[in-house]
XYZ file of C-alpha atoms in Angstrom:
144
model
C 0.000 0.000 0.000
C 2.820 2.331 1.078
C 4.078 1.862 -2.530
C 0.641 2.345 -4.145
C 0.956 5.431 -2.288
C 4.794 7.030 -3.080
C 3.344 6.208 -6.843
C -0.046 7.857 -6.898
C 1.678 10.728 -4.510
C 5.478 10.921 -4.138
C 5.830 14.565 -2.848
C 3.615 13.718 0.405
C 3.772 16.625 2.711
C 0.912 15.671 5.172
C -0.230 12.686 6.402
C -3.694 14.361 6.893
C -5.396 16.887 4.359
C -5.267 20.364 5.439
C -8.965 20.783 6.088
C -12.363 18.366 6.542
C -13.291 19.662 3.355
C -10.551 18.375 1.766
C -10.421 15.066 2.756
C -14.198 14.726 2.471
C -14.049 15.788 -0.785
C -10.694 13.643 -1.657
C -12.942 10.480 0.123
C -15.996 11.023 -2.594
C -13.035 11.494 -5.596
C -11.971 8.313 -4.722
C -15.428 6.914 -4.516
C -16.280 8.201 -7.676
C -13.160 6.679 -9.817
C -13.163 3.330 -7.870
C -16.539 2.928 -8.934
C -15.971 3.509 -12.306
C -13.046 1.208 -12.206
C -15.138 -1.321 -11.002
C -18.126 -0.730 -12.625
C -16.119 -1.636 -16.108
C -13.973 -4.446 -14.283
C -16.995 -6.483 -13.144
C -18.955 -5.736 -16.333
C -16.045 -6.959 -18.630
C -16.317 -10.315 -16.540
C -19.514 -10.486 -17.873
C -18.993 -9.953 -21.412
C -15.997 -11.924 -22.108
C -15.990 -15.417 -21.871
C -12.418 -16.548 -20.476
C -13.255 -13.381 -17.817
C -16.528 -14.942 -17.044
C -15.262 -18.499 -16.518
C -13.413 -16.903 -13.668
C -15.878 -14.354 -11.898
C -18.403 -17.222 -12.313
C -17.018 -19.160 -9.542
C -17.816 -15.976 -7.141
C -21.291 -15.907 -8.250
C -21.728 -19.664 -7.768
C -22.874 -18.508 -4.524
C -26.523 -18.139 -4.674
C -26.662 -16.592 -1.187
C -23.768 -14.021 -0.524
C -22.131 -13.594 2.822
C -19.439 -11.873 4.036
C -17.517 -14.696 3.475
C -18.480 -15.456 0.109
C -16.344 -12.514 -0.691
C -13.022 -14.614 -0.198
C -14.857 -16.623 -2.615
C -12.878 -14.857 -6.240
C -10.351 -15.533 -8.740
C -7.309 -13.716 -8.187
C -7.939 -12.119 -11.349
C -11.474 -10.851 -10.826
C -9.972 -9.520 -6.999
C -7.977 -7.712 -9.656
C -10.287 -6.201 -12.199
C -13.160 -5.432 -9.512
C -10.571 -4.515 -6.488
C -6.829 -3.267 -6.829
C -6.754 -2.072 -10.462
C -10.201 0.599 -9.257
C -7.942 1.052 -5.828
C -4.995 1.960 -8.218
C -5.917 4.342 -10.728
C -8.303 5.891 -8.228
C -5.245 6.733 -6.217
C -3.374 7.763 -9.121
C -6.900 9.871 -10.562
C -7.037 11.655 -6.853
C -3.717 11.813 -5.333
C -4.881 11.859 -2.174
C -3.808 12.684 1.236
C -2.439 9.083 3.102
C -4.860 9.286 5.610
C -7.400 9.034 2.961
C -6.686 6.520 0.838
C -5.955 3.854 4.017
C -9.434 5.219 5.489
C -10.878 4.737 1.552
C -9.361 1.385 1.162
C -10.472 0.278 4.876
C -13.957 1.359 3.835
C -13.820 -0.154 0.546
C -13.396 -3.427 2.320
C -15.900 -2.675 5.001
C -18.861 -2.103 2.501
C -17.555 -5.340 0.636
C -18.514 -7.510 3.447
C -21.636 -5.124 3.893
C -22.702 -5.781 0.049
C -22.576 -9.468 0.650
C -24.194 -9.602 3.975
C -27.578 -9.241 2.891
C -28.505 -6.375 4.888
C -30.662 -3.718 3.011
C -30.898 -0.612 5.158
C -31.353 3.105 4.645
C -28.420 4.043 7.163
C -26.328 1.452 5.446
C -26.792 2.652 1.865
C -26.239 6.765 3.725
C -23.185 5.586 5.810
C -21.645 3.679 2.288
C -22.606 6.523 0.156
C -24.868 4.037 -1.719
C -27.195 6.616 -1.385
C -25.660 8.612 -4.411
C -27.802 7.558 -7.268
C -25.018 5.692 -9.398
C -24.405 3.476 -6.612
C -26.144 0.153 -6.427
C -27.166 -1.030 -2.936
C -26.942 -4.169 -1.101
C -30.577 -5.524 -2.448
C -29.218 -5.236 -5.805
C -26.297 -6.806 -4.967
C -28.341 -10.022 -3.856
C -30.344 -9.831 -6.815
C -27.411 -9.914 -9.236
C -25.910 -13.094 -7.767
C -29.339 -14.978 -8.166
């Protein structure tokens, strides 16, 4: 991670953006370009048929858990988690803070995608509340 970071920012000055604002707004940047990342890395799964052979075994689980998500090709942890993580970082250049607090979060709503749980708070708190982002519910119904 450390080296994810010296590449996306090598002149780090701060640990911690200078204001709230600024990390809040470096936090939904990230969001943002993940999401786009993994928007197209998931949906490429789908389309191509060597990619699909190995998301498939992730959505052989009918029922997702949070322990279904240990359930993935290395590749497809690739397309749908470190290449988003990476070029977000690179996109945003955030603050350190940030992108460990993103990438902590990232992995937190993973767990809360596949738990099943369909809540208002949840989908505020995850910023699945923003109207390109897909909540848990939908999450569910995809793997069915």
């Amino acid at each position: 991670m450390t080296l994810l970071m010296c590449w996306a920012k090598p002149e780090v000055t701060a640990w911690w953006p200078s204001t709230a604002a600024a990390g809040i707004l470096q936090f939904i940047a990230l969001v943002v370009v993940a999401d786009f990342g993994l928007y197209w890395g998931h949906r490429i799964q789908h389309e191509n048929q060597t990619l699909w052979k190995m998301h498939a075994k992730h959505h052989a689980i009918d029922t997702p858990t949070p322990f279904s998500t240990l359930f993935i090709h290395p590749v497809d942890a690739a397309l749908q988690g470190s290449i988003p993580l990476a070029l977000a970082a690179a996109v945003v250049r955030p603050e350190p803070a940030v992108l460990y607090l993103f990438i902590a979060a990232r992995i937190a709503e993973n767990g809360l995608n596949h738990s099943g749980l369909d809540s208002w708070l949840l989908d505020l708190v995850t910023l699945k509340s923003l109207t390109f982002r897909a909540p848990a519910s939908f999450h569910d119904a995809h793997h069915k």
